[in-house]
Coordinates of C-alpha atoms in Angstrom, one line a residue:
M1 CA 14.9 8.1 -23.1
S2 CA 13.1 10.2 -20.7
T3 CA 11.0 12.2 -21.6
P4 CA 11.1 15.4 -20.2
P5 CA 8.3 17.2 -17.3
P6 CA 6.2 21.0 -18.4
S7 CA 6.9 23.6 -17.1
G8 CA 7.2 23.4 -13.2
G9 CA 6.0 19.2 -13.5
L10 CA 8.0 16.2 -13.1
A11 CA 10.2 13.9 -15.6
R12 CA 9.1 10.2 -16.9
R13 CA 11.3 8.4 -16.6
I14 CA 9.8 5.0 -14.5
G15 CA 10.0 1.4 -17.1
L16 CA 7.7 -0.9 -17.0
L17 CA 10.6 -3.2 -15.3
Q18 CA 11.1 -0.8 -13.1
A19 CA 7.7 0.3 -12.3
T20 CA 6.8 -3.9 -11.7
A21 CA 9.7 -3.6 -9.7
L22 CA 8.8 -0.9 -7.3
N23 CA 4.7 -2.7 -6.6
M24 CA 6.4 -5.5 -5.8
S25 CA 9.3 -4.4 -3.2
Q26 CA 6.6 -2.0 -2.2
M27 CA 4.2 -5.4 -1.6
V28 CA 6.3 -7.5 -0.4
G29 CA 8.5 -6.4 2.3
V30 CA 8.1 -7.7 5.4
G31 CA 5.1 -8.6 5.2
P32 CA 4.4 -12.9 4.9
F33 CA 7.2 -12.7 7.3
I34 CA 5.7 -10.7 10.2
T35 CA 1.8 -11.6 9.7
I36 CA 1.9 -15.5 8.9
P37 CA 1.8 -15.8 12.7
L38 CA -1.2 -13.2 12.8
M39 CA -2.9 -15.0 10.0
V40 CA -3.1 -17.5 11.7
A41 CA -3.8 -17.1 14.8
A42 CA -7.2 -15.0 12.8
F43 CA -8.1 -18.6 11.3
G44 CA -7.4 -20.2 14.1
G45 CA -5.6 -22.4 11.4
P46 CA -3.9 -23.6 8.6
Q47 CA -7.2 -23.3 6.9
A48 CA -5.7 -19.1 6.7
I49 CA -4.5 -20.3 3.8
I50 CA -8.1 -19.1 2.7
G51 CA -7.3 -15.2 3.9
W52 CA -4.7 -15.4 1.2
I53 CA -6.3 -16.3 -1.4
A54 CA -9.8 -13.8 -0.2
G55 CA -6.5 -10.8 -0.3
A56 CA -4.9 -11.8 -3.8
L57 CA -8.4 -11.8 -4.8
L58 CA -9.3 -8.3 -3.5
A59 CA -5.6 -6.6 -4.3
L60 CA -6.2 -8.4 -8.4
F61 CA -10.4 -6.2 -8.3
D62 CA -8.9 -3.2 -6.7
G63 CA -6.0 -3.3 -9.1
L64 CA -7.9 -3.3 -11.9
V65 CA -9.8 0.0 -11.0
W66 CA -6.2 1.5 -10.4
A67 CA -5.2 0.4 -13.8
E68 CA -8.2 1.9 -16.2
L69 CA -8.1 4.8 -13.6
G70 CA -4.4 5.4 -13.4
A71 CA -3.7 4.8 -17.3
S72 CA -6.4 8.0 -18.2
M73 CA -5.2 10.7 -15.9
P74 CA -1.8 9.1 -15.1
G75 CA -1.0 12.2 -12.2
A76 CA 1.2 12.5 -9.2
G77 CA -0.2 11.4 -6.1
G78 CA -2.5 8.8 -7.7
T79 CA -6.2 9.1 -6.2
Y80 CA -6.0 12.1 -5.9
V81 CA -5.8 12.8 -9.7
Y82 CA -9.1 10.3 -9.7
L83 CA -11.2 12.0 -7.2
R84 CA -10.2 15.6 -8.8
E85 CA -11.6 14.9 -11.7
A86 CA -14.7 12.5 -10.8
F87 CA -16.6 14.3 -7.7
Q88 CA -16.0 18.0 -8.9
Y89 CA -19.3 17.9 -10.0
R90 CA -20.8 17.8 -6.9
S91 CA -18.9 18.2 -3.9
G92 CA -15.9 20.7 -5.6
K93 CA -12.7 19.5 -4.0
L94 CA -13.8 18.5 -0.6
M95 CA -13.0 14.4 -1.7
P96 CA -9.5 15.3 -2.4
F97 CA -8.9 17.4 0.2
L98 CA -10.4 14.7 2.5
F99 CA -8.0 11.9 0.3
V100 CA -4.9 13.9 0.2
W101 CA -5.6 15.1 4.4
T102 CA -5.7 10.8 4.5
A103 CA -2.8 9.9 2.8
I104 CA -0.7 12.2 4.4
L105 CA -1.7 10.4 7.7
F106 CA -1.8 6.6 6.4
I107 CA 0.8 5.8 3.8
P108 CA 3.4 7.0 5.9
L109 CA 1.5 4.8 9.3
I110 CA 2.2 1.8 6.6
M111 CA 5.6 2.2 6.5
S112 CA 6.5 2.4 9.9
T113 CA 4.7 -0.4 10.1
G114 CA 7.7 -2.5 7.4
I115 CA 10.5 -0.5 9.8
V116 CA 8.5 -2.1 13.2
G117 CA 9.1 -5.4 11.8
L118 CA 12.3 -4.3 10.3
V119 CA 13.6 -4.2 13.2
Q120 CA 11.4 -6.9 15.1
Y121 CA 13.3 -9.5 12.8
L122 CA 16.7 -7.7 13.7
G123 CA 16.8 -9.3 17.2
Y124 CA 17.4 -12.6 15.7
L125 CA 20.9 -11.0 14.4
W126 CA 21.2 -8.4 17.1
P127 CA 19.1 -11.0 20.7
S128 CA 20.4 -8.4 23.2
M129 CA 18.8 -5.8 21.1
G130 CA 17.3 -2.8 24.4
Q131 CA 14.0 -1.3 22.8
T132 CA 16.2 2.0 23.1
S133 CA 18.4 0.5 20.1
G134 CA 15.5 -1.5 18.9
D135 CA 14.3 2.5 18.4
M136 CA 17.6 4.2 17.4
V137 CA 18.2 1.6 15.1
G138 CA 14.7 2.0 13.5
L139 CA 15.1 6.1 12.8
A140 CA 18.3 6.3 11.6
L141 CA 16.5 3.9 9.0
I142 CA 14.1 5.9 9.0
A143 CA 16.8 8.6 7.6
L144 CA 18.9 6.9 5.7
I145 CA 16.0 5.3 3.8
V146 CA 15.3 9.7 3.1
L147 CA 18.8 10.1 2.0
L148 CA 18.5 8.0 -0.5
L149 CA 15.9 8.9 -1.8
W150 CA 17.2 12.6 -1.3
R151 CA 17.8 11.6 -6.0
R152 CA 16.5 11.7 -9.6
I153 CA 13.1 9.7 -10.6
D154 CA 15.8 6.8 -12.4
S155 CA 18.3 6.8 -9.6
V156 CA 15.9 5.2 -7.4
A157 CA 13.8 3.9 -10.2
R158 CA 17.7 1.6 -10.1
L159 CA 18.3 1.1 -6.3
A160 CA 14.8 -0.4 -6.2
T161 CA 14.9 -3.2 -8.8
I162 CA 18.5 -3.6 -7.4
M163 CA 16.4 -4.6 -4.4
W164 CA 13.5 -6.6 -6.3
G165 CA 16.1 -8.9 -7.2
V166 CA 17.1 -9.2 -3.7
M167 CA 13.5 -9.6 -2.6
L168 CA 12.8 -12.7 -5.0
L169 CA 15.8 -13.9 -3.6
A170 CA 15.3 -14.1 0.0
A171 CA 11.7 -15.5 -1.0
G172 CA 13.4 -17.9 -2.8
L173 CA 15.5 -19.0 -0.2
V174 CA 13.1 -19.2 2.3
V175 CA 10.1 -21.7 0.0
I176 CA 13.4 -24.3 -0.6
A177 CA 14.6 -23.8 3.5
A178 CA 10.5 -24.8 4.1
Y179 CA 9.3 -27.1 1.6
S180 CA 13.8 -29.1 2.7
H181 CA 11.6 -30.1 5.9
F182 CA 8.3 -29.6 5.1
H183 CA 5.4 -32.3 6.9
A184 CA 1.9 -32.5 5.9
H185 CA 0.6 -32.8 8.6
Y186 CA 1.4 -29.8 9.6
A187 CA -0.2 -28.1 6.6
F188 CA -3.2 -30.0 5.9
T189 CA -4.5 -31.3 9.1
Y190 CA -7.7 -28.6 10.6
P191 CA -8.8 -27.9 13.6
H192 CA -12.6 -29.2 14.1
G193 CA -15.5 -27.1 12.8
A194 CA -12.9 -25.3 10.8
F195 CA -14.6 -25.1 7.0
N196 CA -18.4 -23.8 9.8
L197 CA -19.3 -21.2 7.0
L198 CA -22.6 -21.3 9.2
G199 CA -20.3 -20.8 12.1
G200 CA -20.1 -17.0 13.4
K201 CA -16.2 -17.9 14.3
F202 CA -15.1 -19.0 10.7
W203 CA -17.1 -15.6 9.1
T204 CA -15.9 -13.2 11.9
G205 CA -12.0 -15.3 11.1
F206 CA -12.0 -14.1 7.7
G207 CA -12.4 -10.2 8.3
A208 CA -9.0 -10.6 10.2
G209 CA -7.5 -12.7 7.8
L210 CA -8.9 -10.3 5.4
A211 CA -7.9 -7.5 5.9
V212 CA -3.7 -9.1 7.3
G213 CA -4.0 -10.1 3.5
V214 CA -4.5 -7.3 1.6
Y215 CA -2.7 -5.6 3.9
D216 CA 0.3 -7.7 3.0
Y217 CA -0.9 -6.9 -0.6
L218 CA -0.6 -3.3 -0.1
G219 CA 1.5 -2.0 -2.5
Y220 CA 0.4 -2.9 -6.2
N221 CA -1.1 0.9 -7.1
T222 CA 3.0 2.2 -5.8
A223 CA 3.3 3.2 -9.7
A224 CA -0.2 5.0 -9.4
Y225 CA 1.2 7.7 -7.1
L226 CA 3.7 7.8 -9.7
G227 CA 1.4 8.1 -13.0
S228 CA 3.1 11.8 -14.2
E229 CA 6.9 9.8 -14.0
L230 CA 6.1 6.8 -15.9
K231 CA 7.1 6.7 -19.2
N232 CA 4.2 5.0 -21.9
P233 CA 1.8 5.0 -18.7
G234 CA -1.2 3.8 -20.5
R235 CA 0.2 0.3 -20.9
T236 CA 2.9 0.4 -17.9
L237 CA 0.7 1.3 -15.3
P238 CA -1.9 -1.6 -16.0
R239 CA 1.2 -4.0 -16.9
S240 CA 3.0 -3.1 -13.5
T241 CA -0.3 -3.6 -12.0
V242 CA -1.7 -6.9 -13.5
T243 CA 1.8 -8.5 -13.2
A244 CA 2.1 -7.5 -9.4
V245 CA -0.6 -9.2 -7.8
F246 CA 0.1 -12.5 -9.9
G247 CA 3.3 -12.2 -8.8
V248 CA 2.8 -11.5 -5.0
M249 CA -0.1 -13.8 -4.8
A250 CA 2.3 -17.1 -6.4
I251 CA 5.0 -15.9 -3.8
Y252 CA 2.8 -15.7 -0.8
L253 CA 1.0 -18.9 -1.5
V254 CA 3.6 -21.3 -2.2
L255 CA 5.9 -19.1 1.5
Q256 CA 2.3 -20.1 2.9
V257 CA 2.3 -23.4 2.8
G258 CA 5.7 -24.1 2.6
V259 CA 5.9 -22.7 6.3
L260 CA 2.9 -24.6 7.7
G261 CA 4.1 -27.6 7.4
A262 CA 7.6 -26.7 8.2
V263 CA 6.3 -25.5 11.9
D264 CA 3.5 -26.3 14.1
W265 CA 0.7 -23.4 13.8
H266 CA 0.6 -23.9 17.4
R267 CA 3.6 -22.5 18.0
M268 CA 2.9 -19.6 15.6
L269 CA 0.2 -18.4 18.3
D270 CA 2.4 -17.3 21.3
P271 CA 3.7 -13.7 20.9
N272 CA 6.7 -14.2 23.0
S273 CA 7.9 -17.8 20.9
A274 CA 10.8 -17.4 18.4
V275 CA 9.2 -18.6 16.0
Y276 CA 6.0 -15.4 16.2
Q277 CA 9.1 -13.0 16.4
S278 CA 11.4 -14.0 13.8
M279 CA 9.5 -17.5 11.9
A280 CA 11.2 -16.8 8.7
S281 CA 14.6 -16.9 10.0
V282 CA 13.4 -19.9 13.3
I283 CA 13.1 -22.2 9.7
L284 CA 15.8 -21.0 8.3
E285 CA 18.6 -22.5 11.3
Q286 CA 16.4 -25.4 11.4
A287 CA 16.6 -26.2 7.7
W288 CA 20.4 -25.2 7.9
G289 CA 21.8 -24.3 10.3
R290 CA 22.5 -20.6 12.6
G291 CA 25.0 -19.0 9.5
P292 CA 22.9 -19.2 6.3
A293 CA 19.6 -18.8 8.4
E294 CA 22.1 -15.2 9.8
A295 CA 22.7 -14.7 5.8
V296 CA 18.9 -14.9 4.9
T297 CA 17.7 -12.8 7.6
T298 CA 20.1 -10.0 6.0
L299 CA 18.4 -10.2 3.1
I300 CA 14.3 -10.6 4.4
L301 CA 16.0 -7.0 6.1
I302 CA 17.1 -5.4 3.0
T303 CA 13.6 -6.7 1.4
A304 CA 12.3 -4.8 4.4
F305 CA 13.9 -1.5 3.8
A306 CA 13.2 -1.2 0.3
S307 CA 9.4 -1.5 0.2
V308 CA 9.7 1.6 3.1
L309 CA 12.0 2.9 0.5
A310 CA 9.4 2.2 -2.3
G311 CA 6.2 3.6 -0.1
L312 CA 7.6 6.9 1.0
L313 CA 9.1 7.6 -2.8
A314 CA 5.4 7.2 -4.3
G315 CA 4.2 8.6 -0.8
S316 CA 5.8 11.4 -0.8
R317 CA 4.2 12.6 -4.2
V318 CA 0.2 12.5 -3.1
P319 CA 0.0 15.5 -2.4
F320 CA 2.4 17.4 -5.2
D321 CA -0.4 17.6 -7.2
A322 CA -2.9 19.6 -4.5
A323 CA -0.6 21.7 -3.9
R324 CA -0.1 22.7 -7.5
D325 CA -3.9 22.9 -7.1
G326 CA -4.4 25.0 -4.7
V327 CA -5.5 22.4 -2.6
F328 CA -3.4 21.5 0.3
F329 CA 0.1 23.8 1.7
R330 CA 1.4 25.4 -0.9
S331 CA 5.1 24.9 -0.2
F332 CA 4.3 20.8 -1.0
A333 CA 4.4 21.5 -4.7
R334 CA 8.4 22.6 -4.4
L335 CA 10.6 20.8 -5.9
H336 CA 13.9 19.8 -6.2
P337 CA 16.2 22.8 -8.1
K338 CA 18.3 20.2 -9.1
H339 CA 16.6 16.5 -8.7
G340 CA 13.0 17.9 -9.5
F341 CA 11.0 15.9 -7.0
P342 CA 8.8 17.0 -3.9
T343 CA 11.2 17.4 -1.0
V344 CA 8.4 18.9 1.4
G345 CA 6.3 15.4 0.6
L346 CA 9.3 13.7 1.7
I347 CA 10.7 15.3 4.4
T348 CA 6.9 15.2 6.0
M349 CA 6.3 11.7 5.6
G350 CA 9.5 10.6 6.9
V351 CA 8.4 12.8 9.5
I352 CA 5.4 10.7 10.2
T353 CA 6.7 7.6 9.3
A354 CA 9.4 8.0 12.4
V355 CA 6.3 8.5 14.9
G356 CA 4.5 5.1 13.2
F357 CA 7.7 3.9 14.3
M358 CA 8.2 4.7 17.6
I359 CA 3.6 4.5 18.4
G360 CA 4.0 0.9 17.1
R361 CA 6.8 -0.5 18.3
H362 CA 4.9 0.0 22.2
T363 CA 1.6 -1.1 20.1
D364 CA -0.2 -4.5 18.8
M365 CA 0.9 -4.7 15.2
G366 CA -2.6 -6.4 14.6
T367 CA -4.0 -3.6 16.0
L368 CA -2.3 -1.0 14.4
I369 CA -3.2 -2.8 11.0
Q370 CA -7.0 -2.9 12.4
L371 CA -6.6 1.0 12.6
L372 CA -5.3 2.2 9.3
T373 CA -7.3 -0.4 6.9
A374 CA -10.0 1.6 8.7
V375 CA -9.2 4.8 7.3
M376 CA -7.4 3.9 4.1
V377 CA -10.9 1.7 3.2
L378 CA -13.1 4.8 4.1
V379 CA -11.4 7.6 2.2
Q380 CA -8.9 6.3 0.0
T381 CA -10.3 2.9 -2.1
L382 CA -14.6 3.4 -1.8
S383 CA -14.0 6.9 -2.9
Q384 CA -11.7 5.3 -6.2
I385 CA -14.7 2.7 -7.0
V386 CA -17.5 4.8 -7.1
A387 CA -14.6 7.2 -9.4
L388 CA -14.6 5.0 -11.7
T389 CA -18.6 4.7 -12.0
V390 CA -18.9 8.8 -11.7
L391 CA -16.1 9.3 -14.8
R392 CA -17.0 6.0 -16.9
K393 CA -20.6 8.6 -17.1
R394 CA -19.6 11.8 -16.8
Q395 CA -16.6 11.8 -19.1
P396 CA -17.2 9.3 -22.4
Q397 CA -14.5 10.5 -24.0
L398 CA -11.8 10.5 -21.2
R399 CA -9.6 8.4 -23.9
R400 CA -9.0 4.9 -22.0
P401 CA -5.4 3.0 -23.2
Y402 CA -6.6 0.1 -20.8
R403 CA -10.2 -0.8 -20.3
M404 CA -11.5 -2.6 -16.8
W405 CA -12.0 -6.7 -17.8
L406 CA -15.7 -7.2 -17.1
Y407 CA -16.7 -3.9 -15.9
P408 CA -18.2 -3.7 -13.6
L409 CA -18.0 -7.0 -11.9
P410 CA -14.5 -7.1 -10.2
S411 CA -15.2 -2.7 -9.0
V412 CA -18.1 -4.6 -7.6
L413 CA -16.5 -7.0 -6.6
A414 CA -14.1 -5.2 -4.4
F415 CA -16.6 -2.4 -3.1
A416 CA -18.3 -5.3 -1.6
G417 CA -14.9 -6.9 -0.3
W418 CA -13.7 -3.6 0.8
I419 CA -17.5 -2.9 2.9
Y420 CA -17.0 -6.4 4.4
I421 CA -13.3 -5.1 5.8
Y422 CA -14.0 -1.9 7.4
V423 CA -17.8 -3.4 9.2
C424 CA -15.0 -6.2 10.6
A425 CA -12.7 -3.2 12.2
D426 CA -13.6 -2.5 15.5
H427 CA -14.3 -6.7 15.7
N428 CA -11.1 -7.4 14.6
A429 CA -9.4 -4.8 17.3
P430 CA -12.1 -4.4 20.2
G431 CA -11.7 -1.8 22.3
R432 CA -9.9 0.9 19.9
H433 CA -12.5 1.4 18.4
P434 CA -11.3 1.9 14.2
I435 CA -14.8 2.4 12.7
E436 CA -15.4 5.5 15.3
W437 CA -11.2 7.1 15.1
S438 CA -11.8 6.8 10.9
L439 CA -14.8 8.7 11.5
A440 CA -13.4 11.4 13.5
W441 CA -10.1 12.0 11.0
V442 CA -12.6 12.0 8.2
A443 CA -15.3 14.5 10.3
L444 CA -11.7 17.0 11.0
G445 CA -10.7 16.7 7.8
G446 CA -14.6 18.2 6.4
L447 CA -14.1 20.9 9.4
A448 CA -10.4 21.3 7.6
F449 CA -11.6 22.3 4.3
T450 CA -15.2 24.3 5.7
L451 CA -12.7 26.6 6.8
W452 CA -10.0 26.7 4.1
A453 CA -12.9 26.2 1.4
R454 CA -14.2 29.7 2.9
K455 CA -11.1 31.3 3.6
E456 CA -10.3 30.6 -0.3
R457 CA -14.2 31.9 -1.4
I458 CA -14.5 27.6 -3.6
W459 CA -17.3 25.2 -3.1
P460 CA -19.8 26.0 -0.7
F461 CA -18.4 29.2 -0.5
G462 CA -17.8 30.1 -3.4
D463 CA -18.4 28.4 -7.4
K464 CA -17.8 25.0 -8.0
E465 CA -15.2 24.8 -10.4
I466 CA -15.9 22.1 -13.2
H467 CA -12.6 21.3 -15.3
E468 CA -12.6 18.3 -18.1
Q469 CA -8.4 18.0 -17.2
Y470 CA -7.7 14.3 -18.9
A471 CA -10.6 14.1 -21.5
A472 CA -10.0 17.8 -22.9
T473 CA -6.5 16.9 -24.2
A474 CA -5.6 15.8 -27.3
L475 CA -2.0 14.6 -25.9
D476 CA -1.5 10.7 -26.1
A477 CA -1.0 9.2 -23.1
D478 CA 1.8 6.4 -24.8
K479 CA 3.4 9.3 -26.7
E480 CA 3.7 13.0 -24.5
P481 CA 3.4 13.4 -21.2
L482 CA -0.2 14.4 -20.1
P483 CA -0.4 17.9 -17.3
A484 CA 0.7 16.9 -14.2

């Protein structure tokens, strides 16, 4: 039974199963089916498995940061709430503003890469599909996703759970097909110097591979964006996060080894090859023939669709709390009068996803991943880890249903991992300058905040407003709805 919302707020209708399904659906999607060749190219051989292991560890360490913050402050928008509470003491509303400013760009752009991958795999079923046809299909799919999300959250959660089942089936069938034609010498014959840790080539490949691996794991935080719509958030959010990371890690490792044993990795290095374009479909056809391959490819397309649906569902909630607080455009606080979801946020995310899809159709996928990751690292992941430490010191009385295991070690390791990804970004996308672009975007956001703060007469043009919203409340997060 769902908890009714506070006045003007969102209702708590998502349980543990649905939250885990949303996380895992967003994490898997089409990602591993299109990025295994990118990972192999980054490492230069089947030792690319290191990238997925490292990505899983970073996702786990960072997931524990999300788990503590989300369980303590289950509000709509996730990171926005955490940065608002932690950084209000010194910089007012600057950090939460910069996050929303950036998230409204990078979240839908990440979703656009999922649609690009979906259309890419669709080419296996529709070999004659041209550029224009692919563009139209992608835009139509984005419109369909927005239409499906135009409903109550519990209806969407049930749909996501069904698609989660399809995702597990698709991944399982690809794994079975791969291991039915497994050749150990493909998977475990490494090129000369593959593990030479003293050479710069290994570490540059590791940086690029880690970025790809983390991209494939992104989504373990999906439920946190829906914090104000979770039942028993103090238990649901940590459990759904950790379960999703371990579950997807197992899927990826088994899938990666199976794929490397089914196909000579040298064939993955040619961007024009069938293995590069639709690797899973080629493996399925090799194992069972064209008909079964087409059937399972359809399941992969549904998996990709489910990932984007989950991502846009969560992303549309990000500006909601900010708009209610007056830190973003007020229209983003508007809820649908009947179904109670943020209408402007959903439409905006859908439009930016469509724009990103059109750009992504004419851009190298690896470069796009590096650009998106650089912006996200600078404004979200590093700031959020700092926020965890700040809140431990500033708000010791904050109710914490979950506390990070072995604190502060996981947060320190997560911080180091994200820093490594960030400093490697320019090398991994030569000529594209992702670090410079990320700094420019944040600087532009700083300018926008300055103009807005001057108009609103807030810090640095007015007094800081210190309001420890979650520390001050006596409500039990496991039983009662906390303020959004």
